Short mmCIF file of N, CA, C and O in Angstrom, two decimals:
data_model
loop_
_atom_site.label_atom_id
_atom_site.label_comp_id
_atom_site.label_asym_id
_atom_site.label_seq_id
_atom_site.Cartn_x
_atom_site.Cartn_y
_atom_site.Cartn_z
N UNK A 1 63.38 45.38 134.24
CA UNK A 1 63.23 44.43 135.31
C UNK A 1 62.56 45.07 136.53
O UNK A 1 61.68 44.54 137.21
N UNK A 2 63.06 46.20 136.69
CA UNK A 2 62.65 47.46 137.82
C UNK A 2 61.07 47.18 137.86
O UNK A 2 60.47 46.75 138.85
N UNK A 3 60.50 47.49 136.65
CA UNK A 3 58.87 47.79 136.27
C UNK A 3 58.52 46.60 136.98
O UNK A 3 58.15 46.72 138.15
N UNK A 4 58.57 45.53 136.48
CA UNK A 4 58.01 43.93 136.78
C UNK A 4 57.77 44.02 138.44
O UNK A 4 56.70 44.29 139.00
N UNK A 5 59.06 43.72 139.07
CA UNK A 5 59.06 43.80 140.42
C UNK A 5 58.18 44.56 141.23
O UNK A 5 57.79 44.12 142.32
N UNK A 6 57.79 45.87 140.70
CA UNK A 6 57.01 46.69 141.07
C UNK A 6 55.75 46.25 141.26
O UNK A 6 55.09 46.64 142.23
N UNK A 7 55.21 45.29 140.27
CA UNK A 7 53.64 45.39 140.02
C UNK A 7 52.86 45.14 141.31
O UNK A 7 51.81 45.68 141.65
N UNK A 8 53.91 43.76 142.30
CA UNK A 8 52.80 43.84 143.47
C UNK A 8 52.47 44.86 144.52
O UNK A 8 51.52 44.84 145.31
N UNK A 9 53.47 45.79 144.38
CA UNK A 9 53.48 46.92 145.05
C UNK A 9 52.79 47.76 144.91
O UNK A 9 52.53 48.38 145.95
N UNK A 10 52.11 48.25 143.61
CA UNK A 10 51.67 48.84 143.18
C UNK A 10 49.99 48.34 143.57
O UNK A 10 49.11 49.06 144.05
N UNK A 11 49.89 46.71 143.13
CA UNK A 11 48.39 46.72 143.31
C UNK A 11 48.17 46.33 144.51
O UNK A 11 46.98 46.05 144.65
N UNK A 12 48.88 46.16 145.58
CA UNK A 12 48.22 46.44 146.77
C UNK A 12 48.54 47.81 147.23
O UNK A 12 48.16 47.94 148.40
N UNK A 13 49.22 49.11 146.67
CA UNK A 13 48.69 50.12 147.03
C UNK A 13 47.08 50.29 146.64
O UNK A 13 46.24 50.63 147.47
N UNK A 14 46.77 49.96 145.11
CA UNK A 14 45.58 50.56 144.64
C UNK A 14 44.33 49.87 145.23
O UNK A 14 43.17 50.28 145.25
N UNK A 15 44.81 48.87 145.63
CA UNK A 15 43.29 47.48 146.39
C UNK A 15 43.43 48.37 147.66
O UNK A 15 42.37 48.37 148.28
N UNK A 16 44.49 49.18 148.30
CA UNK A 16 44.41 49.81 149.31
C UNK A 16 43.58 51.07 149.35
O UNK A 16 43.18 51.57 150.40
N UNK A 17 43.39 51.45 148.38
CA UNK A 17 43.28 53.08 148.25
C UNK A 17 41.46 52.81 147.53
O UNK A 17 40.47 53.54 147.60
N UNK A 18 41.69 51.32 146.83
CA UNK A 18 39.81 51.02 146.44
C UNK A 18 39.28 50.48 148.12
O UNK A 18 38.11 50.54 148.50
N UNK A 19 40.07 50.13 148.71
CA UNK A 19 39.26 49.93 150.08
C UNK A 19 38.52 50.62 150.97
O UNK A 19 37.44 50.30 151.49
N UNK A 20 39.27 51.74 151.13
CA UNK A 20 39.63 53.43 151.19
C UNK A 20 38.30 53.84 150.71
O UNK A 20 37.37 54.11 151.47
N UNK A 21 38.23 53.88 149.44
CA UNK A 21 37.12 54.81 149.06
C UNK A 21 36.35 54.06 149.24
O UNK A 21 35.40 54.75 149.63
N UNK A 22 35.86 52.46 149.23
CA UNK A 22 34.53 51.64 149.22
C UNK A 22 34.12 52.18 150.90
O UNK A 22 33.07 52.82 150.93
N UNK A 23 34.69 52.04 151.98
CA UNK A 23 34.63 52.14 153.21
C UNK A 23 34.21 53.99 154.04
O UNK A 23 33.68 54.42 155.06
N UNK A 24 34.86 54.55 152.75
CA UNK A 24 34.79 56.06 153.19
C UNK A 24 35.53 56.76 153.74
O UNK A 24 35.45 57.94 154.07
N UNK A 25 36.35 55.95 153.85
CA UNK A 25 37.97 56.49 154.53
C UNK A 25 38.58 57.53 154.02
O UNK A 25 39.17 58.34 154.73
N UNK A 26 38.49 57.63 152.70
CA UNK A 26 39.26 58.83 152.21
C UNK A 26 38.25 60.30 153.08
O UNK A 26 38.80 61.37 153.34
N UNK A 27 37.36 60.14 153.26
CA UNK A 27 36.43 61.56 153.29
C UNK A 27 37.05 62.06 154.45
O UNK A 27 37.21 63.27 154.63
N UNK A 28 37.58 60.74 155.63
CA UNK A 28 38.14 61.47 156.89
C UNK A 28 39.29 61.71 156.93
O UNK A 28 39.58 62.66 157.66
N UNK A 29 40.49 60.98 156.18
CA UNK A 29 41.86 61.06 156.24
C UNK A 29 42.06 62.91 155.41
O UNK A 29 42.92 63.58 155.97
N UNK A 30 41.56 63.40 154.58
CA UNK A 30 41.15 64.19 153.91
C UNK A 30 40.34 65.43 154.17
O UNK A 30 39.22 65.40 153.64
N UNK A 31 40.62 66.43 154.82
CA UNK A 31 39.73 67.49 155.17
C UNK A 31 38.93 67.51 153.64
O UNK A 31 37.72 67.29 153.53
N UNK A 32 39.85 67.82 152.47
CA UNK A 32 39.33 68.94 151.34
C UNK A 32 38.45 68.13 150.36
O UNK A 32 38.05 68.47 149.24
N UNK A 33 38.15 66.45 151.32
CA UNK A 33 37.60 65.53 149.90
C UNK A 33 36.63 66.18 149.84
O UNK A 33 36.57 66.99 148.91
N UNK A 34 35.23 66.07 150.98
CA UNK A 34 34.20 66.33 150.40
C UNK A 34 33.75 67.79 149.87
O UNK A 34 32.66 68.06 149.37
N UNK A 35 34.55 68.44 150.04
CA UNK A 35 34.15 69.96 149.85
C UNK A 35 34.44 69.61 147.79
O UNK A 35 33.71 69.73 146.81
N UNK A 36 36.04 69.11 148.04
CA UNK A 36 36.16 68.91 146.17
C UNK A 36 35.02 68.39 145.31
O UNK A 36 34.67 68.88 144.24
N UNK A 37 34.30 66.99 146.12
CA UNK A 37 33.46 66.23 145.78
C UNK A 37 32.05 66.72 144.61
O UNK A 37 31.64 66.34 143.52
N UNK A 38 31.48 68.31 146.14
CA UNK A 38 30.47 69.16 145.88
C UNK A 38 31.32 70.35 145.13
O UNK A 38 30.62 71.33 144.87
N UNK A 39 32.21 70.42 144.88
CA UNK A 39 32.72 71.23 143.65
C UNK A 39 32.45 70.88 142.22
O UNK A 39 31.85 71.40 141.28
N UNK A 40 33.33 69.47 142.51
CA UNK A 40 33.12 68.95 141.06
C UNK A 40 31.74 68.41 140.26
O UNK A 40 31.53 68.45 139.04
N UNK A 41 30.62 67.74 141.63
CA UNK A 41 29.42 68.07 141.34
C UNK A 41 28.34 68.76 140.78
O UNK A 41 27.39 68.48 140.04
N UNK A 42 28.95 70.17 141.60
CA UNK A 42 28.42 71.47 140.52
C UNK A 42 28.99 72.08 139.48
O UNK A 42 28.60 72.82 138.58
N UNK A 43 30.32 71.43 139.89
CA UNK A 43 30.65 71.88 137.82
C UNK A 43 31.25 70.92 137.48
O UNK A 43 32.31 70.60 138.02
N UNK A 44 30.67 70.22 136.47
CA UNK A 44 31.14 68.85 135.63
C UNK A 44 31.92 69.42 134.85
O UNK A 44 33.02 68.87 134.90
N UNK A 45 31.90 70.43 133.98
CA UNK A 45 33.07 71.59 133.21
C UNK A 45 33.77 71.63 133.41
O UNK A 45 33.73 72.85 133.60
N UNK A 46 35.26 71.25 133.74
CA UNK A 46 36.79 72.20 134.42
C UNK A 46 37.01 72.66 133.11
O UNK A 46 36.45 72.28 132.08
N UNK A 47 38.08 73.72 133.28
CA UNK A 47 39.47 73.77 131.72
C UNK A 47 39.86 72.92 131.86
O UNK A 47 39.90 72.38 132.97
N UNK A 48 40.55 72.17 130.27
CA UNK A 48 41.83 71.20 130.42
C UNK A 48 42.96 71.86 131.16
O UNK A 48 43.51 71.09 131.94
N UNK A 49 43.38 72.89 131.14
CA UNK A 49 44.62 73.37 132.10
C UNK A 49 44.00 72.93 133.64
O UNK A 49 44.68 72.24 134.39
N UNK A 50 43.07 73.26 133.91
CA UNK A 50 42.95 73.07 135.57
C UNK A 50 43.05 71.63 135.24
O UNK A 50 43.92 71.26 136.02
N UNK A 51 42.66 70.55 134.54
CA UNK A 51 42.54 69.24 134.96
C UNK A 51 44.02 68.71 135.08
O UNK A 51 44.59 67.99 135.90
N UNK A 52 44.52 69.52 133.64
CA UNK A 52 46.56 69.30 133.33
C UNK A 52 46.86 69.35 134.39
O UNK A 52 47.06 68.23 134.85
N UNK A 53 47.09 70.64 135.52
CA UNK A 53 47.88 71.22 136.26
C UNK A 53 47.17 70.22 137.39
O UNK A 53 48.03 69.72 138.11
N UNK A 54 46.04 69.87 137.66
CA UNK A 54 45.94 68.63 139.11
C UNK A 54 46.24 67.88 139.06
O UNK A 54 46.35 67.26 140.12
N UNK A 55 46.71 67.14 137.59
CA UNK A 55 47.42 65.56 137.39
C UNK A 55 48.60 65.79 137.54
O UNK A 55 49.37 65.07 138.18
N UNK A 56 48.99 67.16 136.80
CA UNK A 56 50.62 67.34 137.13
C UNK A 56 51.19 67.15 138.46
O UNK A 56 52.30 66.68 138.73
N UNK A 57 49.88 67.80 139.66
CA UNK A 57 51.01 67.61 140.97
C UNK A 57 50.62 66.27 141.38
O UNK A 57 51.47 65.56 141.90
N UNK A 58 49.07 65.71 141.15
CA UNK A 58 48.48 64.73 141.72
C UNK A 58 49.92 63.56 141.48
O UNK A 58 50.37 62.81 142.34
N UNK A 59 50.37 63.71 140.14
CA UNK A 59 51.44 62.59 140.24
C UNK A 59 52.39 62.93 140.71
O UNK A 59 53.04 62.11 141.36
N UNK A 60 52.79 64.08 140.60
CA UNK A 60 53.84 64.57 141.55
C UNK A 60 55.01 64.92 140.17
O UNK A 60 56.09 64.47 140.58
N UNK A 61 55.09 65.15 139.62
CA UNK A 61 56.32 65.01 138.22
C UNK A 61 57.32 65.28 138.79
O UNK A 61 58.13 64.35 138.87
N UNK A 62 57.70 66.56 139.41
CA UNK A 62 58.94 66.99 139.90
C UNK A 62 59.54 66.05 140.22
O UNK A 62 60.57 65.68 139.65
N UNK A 63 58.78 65.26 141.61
CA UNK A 63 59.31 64.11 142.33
C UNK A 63 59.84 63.13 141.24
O UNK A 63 60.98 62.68 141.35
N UNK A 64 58.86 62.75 139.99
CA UNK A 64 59.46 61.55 139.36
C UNK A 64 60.98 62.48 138.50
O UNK A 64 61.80 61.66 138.11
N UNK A 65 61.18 63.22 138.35
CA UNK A 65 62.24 63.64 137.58
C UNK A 65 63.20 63.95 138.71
O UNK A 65 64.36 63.84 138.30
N UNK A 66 63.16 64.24 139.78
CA UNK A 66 64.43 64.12 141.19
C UNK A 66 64.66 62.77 140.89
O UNK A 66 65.72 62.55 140.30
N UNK A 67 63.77 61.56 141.20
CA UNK A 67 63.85 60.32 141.56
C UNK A 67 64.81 59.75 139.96
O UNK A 67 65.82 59.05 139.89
N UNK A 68 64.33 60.12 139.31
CA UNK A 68 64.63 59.67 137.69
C UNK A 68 66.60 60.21 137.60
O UNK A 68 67.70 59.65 137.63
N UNK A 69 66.14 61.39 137.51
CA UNK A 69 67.43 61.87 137.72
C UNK A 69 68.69 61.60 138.89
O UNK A 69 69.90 61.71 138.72
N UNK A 70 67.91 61.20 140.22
CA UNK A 70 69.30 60.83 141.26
C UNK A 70 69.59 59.01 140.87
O UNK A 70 70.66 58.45 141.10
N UNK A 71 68.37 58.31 140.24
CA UNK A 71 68.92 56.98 139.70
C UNK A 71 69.92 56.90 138.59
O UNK A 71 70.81 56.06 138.49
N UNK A 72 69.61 58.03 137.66
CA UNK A 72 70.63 57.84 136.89
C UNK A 72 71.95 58.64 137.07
O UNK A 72 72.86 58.54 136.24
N UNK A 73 72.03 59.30 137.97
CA UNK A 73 73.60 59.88 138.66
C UNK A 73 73.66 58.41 139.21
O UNK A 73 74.51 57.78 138.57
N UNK A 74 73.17 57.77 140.01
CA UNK A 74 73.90 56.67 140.71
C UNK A 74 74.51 55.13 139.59
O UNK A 74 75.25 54.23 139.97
N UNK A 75 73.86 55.29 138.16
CA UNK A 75 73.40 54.16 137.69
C UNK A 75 74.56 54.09 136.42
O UNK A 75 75.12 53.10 135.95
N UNK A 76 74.71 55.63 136.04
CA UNK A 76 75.26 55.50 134.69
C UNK A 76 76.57 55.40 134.75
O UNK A 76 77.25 55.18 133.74
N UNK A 77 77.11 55.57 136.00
CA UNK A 77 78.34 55.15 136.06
C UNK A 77 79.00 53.54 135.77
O UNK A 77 80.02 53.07 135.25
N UNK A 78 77.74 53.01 136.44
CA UNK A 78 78.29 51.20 136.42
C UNK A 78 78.27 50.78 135.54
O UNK A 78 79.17 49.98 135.26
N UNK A 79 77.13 51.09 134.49
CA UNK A 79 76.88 50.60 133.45
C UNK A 79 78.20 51.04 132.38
O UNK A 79 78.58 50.24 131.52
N UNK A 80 78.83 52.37 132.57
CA UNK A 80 79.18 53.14 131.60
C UNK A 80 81.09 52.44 131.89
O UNK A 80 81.96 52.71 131.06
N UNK A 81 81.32 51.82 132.81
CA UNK A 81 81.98 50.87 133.63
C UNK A 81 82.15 49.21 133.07
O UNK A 81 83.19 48.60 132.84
N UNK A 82 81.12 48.89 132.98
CA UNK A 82 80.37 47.33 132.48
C UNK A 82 81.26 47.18 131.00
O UNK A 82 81.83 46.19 130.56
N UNK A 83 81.14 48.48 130.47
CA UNK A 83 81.30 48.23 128.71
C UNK A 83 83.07 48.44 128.94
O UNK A 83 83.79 47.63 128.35
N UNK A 84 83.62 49.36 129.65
CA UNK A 84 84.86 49.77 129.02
C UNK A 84 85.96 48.56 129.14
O UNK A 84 85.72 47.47 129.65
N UNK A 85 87.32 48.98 128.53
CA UNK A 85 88.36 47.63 128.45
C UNK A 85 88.64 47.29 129.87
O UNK A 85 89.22 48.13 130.56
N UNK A 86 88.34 46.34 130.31
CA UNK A 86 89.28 45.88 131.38
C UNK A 86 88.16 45.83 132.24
O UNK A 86 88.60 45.45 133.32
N UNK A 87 86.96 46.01 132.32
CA UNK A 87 85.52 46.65 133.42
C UNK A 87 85.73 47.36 134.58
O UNK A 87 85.80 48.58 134.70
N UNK A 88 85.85 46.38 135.56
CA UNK A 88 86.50 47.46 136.85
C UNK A 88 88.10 47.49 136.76
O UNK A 88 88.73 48.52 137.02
N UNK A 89 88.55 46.60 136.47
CA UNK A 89 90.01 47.06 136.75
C UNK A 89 90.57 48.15 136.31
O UNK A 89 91.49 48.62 136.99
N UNK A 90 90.16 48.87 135.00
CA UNK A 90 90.36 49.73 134.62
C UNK A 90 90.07 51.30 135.76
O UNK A 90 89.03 51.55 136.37
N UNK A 91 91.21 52.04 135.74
CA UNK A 91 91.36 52.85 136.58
C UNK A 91 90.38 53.75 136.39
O UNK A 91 89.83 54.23 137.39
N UNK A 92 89.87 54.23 134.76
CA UNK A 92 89.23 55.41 134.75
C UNK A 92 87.73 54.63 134.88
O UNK A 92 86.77 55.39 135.03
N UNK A 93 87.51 53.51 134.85
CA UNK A 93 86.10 53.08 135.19
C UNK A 93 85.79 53.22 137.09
O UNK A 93 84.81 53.77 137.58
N UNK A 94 86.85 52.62 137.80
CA UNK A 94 86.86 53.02 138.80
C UNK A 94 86.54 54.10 139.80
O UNK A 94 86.03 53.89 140.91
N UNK A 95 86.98 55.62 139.17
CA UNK A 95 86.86 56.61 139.53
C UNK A 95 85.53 57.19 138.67
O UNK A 95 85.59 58.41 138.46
N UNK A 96 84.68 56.69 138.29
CA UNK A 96 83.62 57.14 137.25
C UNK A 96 82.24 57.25 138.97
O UNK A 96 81.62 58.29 139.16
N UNK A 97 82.10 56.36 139.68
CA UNK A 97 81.19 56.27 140.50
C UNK A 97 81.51 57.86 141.66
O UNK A 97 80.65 58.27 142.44
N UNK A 98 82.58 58.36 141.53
CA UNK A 98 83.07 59.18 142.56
C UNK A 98 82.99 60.61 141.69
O UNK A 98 83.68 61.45 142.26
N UNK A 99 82.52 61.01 140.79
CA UNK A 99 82.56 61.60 139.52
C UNK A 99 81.18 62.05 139.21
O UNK A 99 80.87 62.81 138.29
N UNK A 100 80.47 61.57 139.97
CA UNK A 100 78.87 61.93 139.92
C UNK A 100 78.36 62.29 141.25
O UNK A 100 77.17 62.45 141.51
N UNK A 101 79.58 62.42 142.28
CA UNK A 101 79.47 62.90 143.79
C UNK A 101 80.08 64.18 143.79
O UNK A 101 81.15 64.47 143.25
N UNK A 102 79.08 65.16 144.63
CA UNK A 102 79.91 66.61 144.70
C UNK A 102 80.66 66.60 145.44
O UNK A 102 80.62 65.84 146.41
N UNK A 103 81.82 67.63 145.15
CA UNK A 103 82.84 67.77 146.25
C UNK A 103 82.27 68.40 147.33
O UNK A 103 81.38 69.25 147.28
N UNK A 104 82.80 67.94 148.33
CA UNK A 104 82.51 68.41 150.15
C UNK A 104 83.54 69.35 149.82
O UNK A 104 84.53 69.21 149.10
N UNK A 105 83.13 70.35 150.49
CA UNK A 105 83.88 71.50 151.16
C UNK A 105 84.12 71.44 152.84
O UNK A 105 83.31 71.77 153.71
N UNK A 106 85.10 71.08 152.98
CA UNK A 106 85.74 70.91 154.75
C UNK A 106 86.67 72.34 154.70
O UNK A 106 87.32 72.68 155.69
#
């Protein structure tokens, strides 16, 4: 359901970011565009590792596996809650959301 909701978000980032480049905007928001530009110009060649390793950060992965990972500390509790006897009333479903929180040290 998550995905769906997303989509308009998504394409008015990208109608944002094609505006961007139609206009020339990226070249100023961007010290390192045009220098990359006349890089990649003169060498149409990269390694696949250099291209791997710029998509890797360009998307950011780390970020999606923090983000991935703190949704499902927050998520798998309810769900894991939803199924058991009794749903919430049940005591050990209850304490399942508090169970994926670290203890404070006071």
């Amino acid at each position: 359901m998550t995905p769906v909701l997303m989509i308009p978000s998504i394409m008015v980032l990208y109608w944002g970011q094609w505006r961007a480049k139609k206009l020339g905007a990226l070249a100023i928001a961007d010290p390192g565009y045009a220098q990359r530009q006349l890089l990649a110009a003169s060498n149409p060649r990269r390694p696949a590792f250099a291209i791997l390793s710029g998509l890797f950060w360009q998307i950011d992965v780390p970020g999606l596996l923090l983000l991935a990972f703190g949704l499902g500390c927050f998520l798998v509790p309810f769900s894991l809650a939803a199924g058991a006897d009794g749903g919430y009333s049940n005591r050990k479903s209850q304490s399942l959301p508090l169970s994926v929180c670290p203890k404070s040290q006071h």
